Short mmCIF file of C-alpha atoms and ligand atoms in Angstrom, two decimals:
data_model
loop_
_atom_site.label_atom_id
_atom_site.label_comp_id
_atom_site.label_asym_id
_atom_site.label_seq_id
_atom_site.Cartn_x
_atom_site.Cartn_y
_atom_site.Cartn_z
CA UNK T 1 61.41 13.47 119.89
CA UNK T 2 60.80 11.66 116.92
CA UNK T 3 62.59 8.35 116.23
CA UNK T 4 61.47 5.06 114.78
CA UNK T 5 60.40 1.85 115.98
CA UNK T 6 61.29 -0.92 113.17
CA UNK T 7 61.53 -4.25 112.04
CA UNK T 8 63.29 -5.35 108.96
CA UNK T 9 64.13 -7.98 107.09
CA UNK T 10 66.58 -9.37 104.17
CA UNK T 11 66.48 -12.36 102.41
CA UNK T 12 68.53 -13.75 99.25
CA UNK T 13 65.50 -14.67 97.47
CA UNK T 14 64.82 -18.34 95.08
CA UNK T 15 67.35 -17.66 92.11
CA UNK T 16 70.28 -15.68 93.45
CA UNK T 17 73.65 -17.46 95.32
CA UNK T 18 74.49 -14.48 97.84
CA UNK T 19 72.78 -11.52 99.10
CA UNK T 20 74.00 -8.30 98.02
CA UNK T 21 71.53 -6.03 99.67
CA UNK T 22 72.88 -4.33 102.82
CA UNK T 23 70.67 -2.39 105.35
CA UNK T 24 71.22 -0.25 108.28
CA UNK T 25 67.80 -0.26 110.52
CA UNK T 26 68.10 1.84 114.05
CA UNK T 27 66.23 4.18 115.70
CA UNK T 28 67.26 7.61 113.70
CA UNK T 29 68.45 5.95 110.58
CA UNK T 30 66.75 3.15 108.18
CA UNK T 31 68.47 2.45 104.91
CA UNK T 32 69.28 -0.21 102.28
CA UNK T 33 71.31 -0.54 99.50
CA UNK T 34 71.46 -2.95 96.81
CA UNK T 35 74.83 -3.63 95.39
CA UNK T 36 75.96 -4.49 91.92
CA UNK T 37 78.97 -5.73 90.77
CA UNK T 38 80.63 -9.23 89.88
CA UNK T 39 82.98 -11.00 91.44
CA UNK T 40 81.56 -10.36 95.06
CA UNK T 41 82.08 -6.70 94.91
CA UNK T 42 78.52 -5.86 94.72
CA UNK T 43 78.39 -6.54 98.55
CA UNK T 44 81.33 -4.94 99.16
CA UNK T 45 79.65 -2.08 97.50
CA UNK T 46 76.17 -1.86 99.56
CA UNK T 47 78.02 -3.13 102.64
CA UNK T 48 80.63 -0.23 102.61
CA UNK T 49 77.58 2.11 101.62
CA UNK T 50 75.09 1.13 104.81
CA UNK T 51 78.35 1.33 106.86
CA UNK T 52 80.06 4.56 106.02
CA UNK T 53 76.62 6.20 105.96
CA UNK T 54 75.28 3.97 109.33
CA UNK T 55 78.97 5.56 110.68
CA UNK T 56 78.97 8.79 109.31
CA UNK T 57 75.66 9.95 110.63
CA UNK T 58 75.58 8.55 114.23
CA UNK T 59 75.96 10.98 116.29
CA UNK T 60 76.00 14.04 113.98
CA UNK T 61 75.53 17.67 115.77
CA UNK T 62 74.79 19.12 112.46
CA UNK T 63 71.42 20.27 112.03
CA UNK T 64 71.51 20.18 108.33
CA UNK T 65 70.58 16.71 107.68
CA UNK T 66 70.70 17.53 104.19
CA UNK T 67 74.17 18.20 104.60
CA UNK T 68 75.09 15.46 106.72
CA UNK T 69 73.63 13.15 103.96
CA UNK T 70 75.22 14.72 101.46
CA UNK T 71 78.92 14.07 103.23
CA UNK T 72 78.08 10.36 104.12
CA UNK T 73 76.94 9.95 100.32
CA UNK T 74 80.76 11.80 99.38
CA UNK T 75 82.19 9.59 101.72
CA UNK T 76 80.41 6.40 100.45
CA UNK T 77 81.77 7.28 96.72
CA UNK T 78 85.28 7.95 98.19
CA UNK T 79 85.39 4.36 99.90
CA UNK T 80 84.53 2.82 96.45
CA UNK T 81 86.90 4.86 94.39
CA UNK T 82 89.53 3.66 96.97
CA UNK T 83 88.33 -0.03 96.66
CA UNK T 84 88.84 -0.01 93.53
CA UNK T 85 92.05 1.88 93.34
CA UNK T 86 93.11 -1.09 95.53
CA UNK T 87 91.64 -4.38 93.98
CA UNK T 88 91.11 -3.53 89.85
CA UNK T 89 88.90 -6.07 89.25
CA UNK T 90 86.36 -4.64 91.43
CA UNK T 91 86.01 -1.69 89.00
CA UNK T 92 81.79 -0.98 87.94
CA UNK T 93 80.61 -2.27 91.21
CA UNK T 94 77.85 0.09 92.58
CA UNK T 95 75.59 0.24 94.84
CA UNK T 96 71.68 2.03 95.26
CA UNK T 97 71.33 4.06 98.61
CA UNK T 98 67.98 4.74 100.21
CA UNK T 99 68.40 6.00 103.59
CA UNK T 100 65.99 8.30 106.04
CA UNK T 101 67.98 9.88 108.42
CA UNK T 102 65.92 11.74 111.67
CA UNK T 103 68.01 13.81 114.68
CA UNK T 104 64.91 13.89 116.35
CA UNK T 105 62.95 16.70 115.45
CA UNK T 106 63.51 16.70 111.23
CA UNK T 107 64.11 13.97 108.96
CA UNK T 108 65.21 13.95 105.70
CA UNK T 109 66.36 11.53 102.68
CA UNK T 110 68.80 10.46 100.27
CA UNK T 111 67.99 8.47 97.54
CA UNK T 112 70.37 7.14 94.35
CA UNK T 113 69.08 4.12 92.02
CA UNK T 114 66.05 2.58 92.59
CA UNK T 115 65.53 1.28 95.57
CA UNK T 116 62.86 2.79 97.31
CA UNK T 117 60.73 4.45 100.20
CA UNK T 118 57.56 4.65 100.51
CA UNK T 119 55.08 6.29 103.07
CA UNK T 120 51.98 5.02 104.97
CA UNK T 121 49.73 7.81 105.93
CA UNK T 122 46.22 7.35 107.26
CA UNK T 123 45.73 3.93 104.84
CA UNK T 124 47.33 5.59 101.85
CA UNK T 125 50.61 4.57 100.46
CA UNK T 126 52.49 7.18 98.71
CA UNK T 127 56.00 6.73 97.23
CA UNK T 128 58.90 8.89 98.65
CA UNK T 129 61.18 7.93 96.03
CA UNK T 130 61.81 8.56 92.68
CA UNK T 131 63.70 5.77 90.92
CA UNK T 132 66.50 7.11 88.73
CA UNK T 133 65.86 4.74 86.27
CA UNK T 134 65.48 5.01 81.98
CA UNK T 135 61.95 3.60 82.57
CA UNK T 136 60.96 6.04 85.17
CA UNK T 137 62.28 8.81 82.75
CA UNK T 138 59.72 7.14 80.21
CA UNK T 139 57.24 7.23 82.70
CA UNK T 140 57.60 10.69 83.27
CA UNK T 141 57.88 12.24 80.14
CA UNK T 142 54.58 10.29 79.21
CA UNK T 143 55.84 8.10 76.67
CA UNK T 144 55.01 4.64 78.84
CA UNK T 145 52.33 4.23 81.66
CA UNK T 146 53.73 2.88 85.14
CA UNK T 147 52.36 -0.33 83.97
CA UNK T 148 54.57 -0.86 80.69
CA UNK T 149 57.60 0.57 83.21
CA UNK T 150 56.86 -2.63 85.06
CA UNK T 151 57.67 -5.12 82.46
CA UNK T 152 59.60 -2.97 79.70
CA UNK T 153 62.67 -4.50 78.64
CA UNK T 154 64.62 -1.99 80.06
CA UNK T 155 63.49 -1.99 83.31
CA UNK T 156 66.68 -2.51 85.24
CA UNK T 157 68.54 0.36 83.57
CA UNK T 158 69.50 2.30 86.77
CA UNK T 159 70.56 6.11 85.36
CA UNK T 160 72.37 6.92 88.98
CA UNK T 161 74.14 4.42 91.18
CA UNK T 162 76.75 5.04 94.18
CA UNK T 163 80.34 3.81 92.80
CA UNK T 164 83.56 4.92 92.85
CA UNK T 165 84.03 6.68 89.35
CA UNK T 166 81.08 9.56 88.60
CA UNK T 167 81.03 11.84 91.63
CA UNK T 168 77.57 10.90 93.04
CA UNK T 169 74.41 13.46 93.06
CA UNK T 170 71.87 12.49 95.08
CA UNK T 171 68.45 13.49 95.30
CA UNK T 172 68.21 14.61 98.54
CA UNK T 173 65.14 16.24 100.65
CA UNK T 174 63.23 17.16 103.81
CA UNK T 175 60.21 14.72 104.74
CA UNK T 176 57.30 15.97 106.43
CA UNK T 177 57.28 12.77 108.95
CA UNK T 178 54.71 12.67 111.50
CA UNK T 179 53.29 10.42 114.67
CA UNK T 180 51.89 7.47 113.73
CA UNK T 181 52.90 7.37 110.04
CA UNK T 182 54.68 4.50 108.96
CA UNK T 183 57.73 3.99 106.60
CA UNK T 184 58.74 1.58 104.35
CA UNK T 185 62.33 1.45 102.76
CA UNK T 186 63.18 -1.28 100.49
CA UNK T 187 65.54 -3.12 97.68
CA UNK T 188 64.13 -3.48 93.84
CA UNK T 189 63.58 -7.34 95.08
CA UNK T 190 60.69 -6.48 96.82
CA UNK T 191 59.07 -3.54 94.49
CA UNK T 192 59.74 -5.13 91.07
CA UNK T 193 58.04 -8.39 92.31
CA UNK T 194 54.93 -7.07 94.34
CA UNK T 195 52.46 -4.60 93.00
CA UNK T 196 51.76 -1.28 95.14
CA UNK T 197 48.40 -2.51 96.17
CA UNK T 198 50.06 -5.66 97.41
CA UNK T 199 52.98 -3.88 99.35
CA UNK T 200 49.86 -1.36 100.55
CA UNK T 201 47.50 -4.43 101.95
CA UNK T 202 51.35 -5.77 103.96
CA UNK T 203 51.95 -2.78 105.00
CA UNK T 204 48.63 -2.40 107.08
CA UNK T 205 49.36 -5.35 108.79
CA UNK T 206 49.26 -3.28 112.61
CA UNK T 207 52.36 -5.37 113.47
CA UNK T 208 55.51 -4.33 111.72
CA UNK T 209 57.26 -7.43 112.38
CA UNK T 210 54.86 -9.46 110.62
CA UNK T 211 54.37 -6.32 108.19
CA UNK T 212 57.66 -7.03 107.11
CA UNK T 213 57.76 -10.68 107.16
CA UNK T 214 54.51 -10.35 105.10
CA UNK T 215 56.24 -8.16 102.43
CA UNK T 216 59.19 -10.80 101.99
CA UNK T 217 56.84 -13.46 102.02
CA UNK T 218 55.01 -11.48 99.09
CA UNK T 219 58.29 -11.29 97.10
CA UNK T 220 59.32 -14.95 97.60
CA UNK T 221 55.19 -16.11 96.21
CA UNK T 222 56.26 -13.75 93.28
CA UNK T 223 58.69 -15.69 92.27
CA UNK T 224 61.52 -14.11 94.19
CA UNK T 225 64.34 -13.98 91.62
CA UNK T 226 66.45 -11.14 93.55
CA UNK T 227 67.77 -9.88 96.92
CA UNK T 228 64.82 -9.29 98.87
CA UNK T 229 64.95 -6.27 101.84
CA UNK T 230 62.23 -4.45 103.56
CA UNK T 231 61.86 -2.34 106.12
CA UNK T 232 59.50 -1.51 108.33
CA UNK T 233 59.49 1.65 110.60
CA UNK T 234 57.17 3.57 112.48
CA UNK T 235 57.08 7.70 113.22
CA UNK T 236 57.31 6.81 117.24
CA UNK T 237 57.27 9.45 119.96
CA UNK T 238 59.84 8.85 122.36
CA UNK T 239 63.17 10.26 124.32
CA UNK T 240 66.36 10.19 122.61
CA UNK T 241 67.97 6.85 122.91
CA UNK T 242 71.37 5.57 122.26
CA UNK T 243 71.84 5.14 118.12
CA UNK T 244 72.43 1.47 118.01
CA UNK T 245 70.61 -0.41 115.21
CA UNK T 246 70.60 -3.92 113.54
CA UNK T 247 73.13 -4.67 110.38
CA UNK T 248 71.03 -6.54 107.36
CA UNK T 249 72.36 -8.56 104.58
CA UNK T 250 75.71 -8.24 103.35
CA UNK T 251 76.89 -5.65 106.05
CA UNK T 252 76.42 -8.51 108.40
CA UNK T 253 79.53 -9.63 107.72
CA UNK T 254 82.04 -6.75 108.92
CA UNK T 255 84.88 -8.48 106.28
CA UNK T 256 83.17 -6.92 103.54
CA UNK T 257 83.23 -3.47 104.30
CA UNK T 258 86.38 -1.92 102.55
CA UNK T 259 87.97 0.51 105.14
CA UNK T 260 85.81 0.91 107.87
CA UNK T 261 88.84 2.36 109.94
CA UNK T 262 88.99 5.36 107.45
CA UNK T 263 85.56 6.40 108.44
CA UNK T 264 85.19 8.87 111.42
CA UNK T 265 81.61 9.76 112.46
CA UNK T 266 79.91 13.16 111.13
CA UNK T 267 80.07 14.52 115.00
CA UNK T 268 84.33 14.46 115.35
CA UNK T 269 84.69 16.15 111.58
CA UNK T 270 81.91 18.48 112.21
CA UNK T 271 83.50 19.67 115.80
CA UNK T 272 86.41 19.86 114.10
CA UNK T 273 85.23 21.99 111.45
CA UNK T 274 83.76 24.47 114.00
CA UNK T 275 87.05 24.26 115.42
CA1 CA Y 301 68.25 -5.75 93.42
#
């Protein structure tokens, strides 16, 4: 069965006050999300978002991982519109979701904003991700090179984000994981300060836990003026194991989190469905 071994870290970087990354890292799930919003409700946002989707996907018995995404992501957008419904002044916080999702035999991803994943193969790092951002768009319709994305202007317009007002459409897709590749999954903090070849040469490092310490470390020495999370996780053959995982950032304080008692896992809504 294929699960992941990982190691992961968040830190609040050299400029910022509070971290409002969240992460989920376990063995069939790695995700982070990167919240925005003032007045604290940025981590409310990525801390509801890594919880409803940690929550909503452990233990799923729906082999459409696609689809279970898909209903964490609704979920996720729910939450927020009922955050906000409740406490005004938290409307326009928003939060990116990145999150990799395996039952054991598939895996698949969902990805809104721009955070990111990336994937390395046999010493080649390839990006999973797409960020939905205005520079990527330039980027893609030729008019700037990757380059010029990196230090247009504009380079923090996100196009897509997870909140509780537009209904949320994320991309969402199969990955071709195998043995021995390894993953990374990260917050803007760490791909906006360190260049690919940089995150590439960390990456290698054959132990993930310093892999990922290296990364951070990499952000930090480039100045580190956001929310820094990265992690680490390797395509690990193995029997299924209990879904337990480690809480990062924001999520690590359970306050936060809007309503988790309104969020039943994927498994009890899915059986119910069938019934
Ligand atoms: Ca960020």
């Amino acid at each position: 069965m294929l699960r992941f071994g990982y190691a992961a870290r968040t830190h609040t970087g050299l400029v910022r006050d509070n971290n409002e990354d969240s992460g989920f890292a376990g063995p069939y799930l790695q995700l982070v999300a990167d919240g925005v919003g003032g007045a604290a409700a940025g981590e409310v946002a990525s801390a509801t978002a890594a919880y409803v989707t940690s929550a909503a996907t452990m233990g799923s018995s729906d082999p459409n991982l696609l689809e279970v995404l898909a209903r964490a992501v609704a979920k996720v957008h729910e939450q927020l519109r009922a955050g906000v419904a409740a406490e005004p002044e938290r409307k326009g916080m928003g939060t990116t979701l990145t999150a990799i999702l395996t039952d054991g035999s598939q895996a698949a991803i969902a990805h809104l904003g721009d955070s990111r994943a990336y994937l390395l193969r046999d010493g080649e790092l390839s990006q999973l991700t797409r960020d939905q951002t205005f520079v990527q768009m330039l980027v893609d319709e030729g008019e700037i090179t990757r380059e010029q994305a990196r230090r247009h202007p504009q380079r923090n317009v996100v196009l897509q984000a997870l909140d509780g007002d537009v209904v949320p459409a994320p991309d969402l897709q199969l990955l071709d994981l195998r043995l021995g590749d390894r993953v990374l999954v990260c917050s803007d903090g760490l791909s906006d300060m360190v260049e690919d070849d940089r995150v590439a040469e960390c990456l290698a490092e054959p132990d993930r836990d310093a892999a990922a310490e290296a990364l951070v470390q990499a952000a930090l020495a480039a100045g580190g003026r956001d929310n820094v999370t990265a992690l680490v996780a390797d395509v690990e053959d193995g029997p299924l194991i209990s879904r337990d995982g480690a809480p990062l950032g924001a999520l690590q304080d359970p306050h936060v989190v809007l309503d988790p008692a309104a969020v039943r896992s994927d498994r009890s809504e899915h059986e119910t469905a069938l019934d």
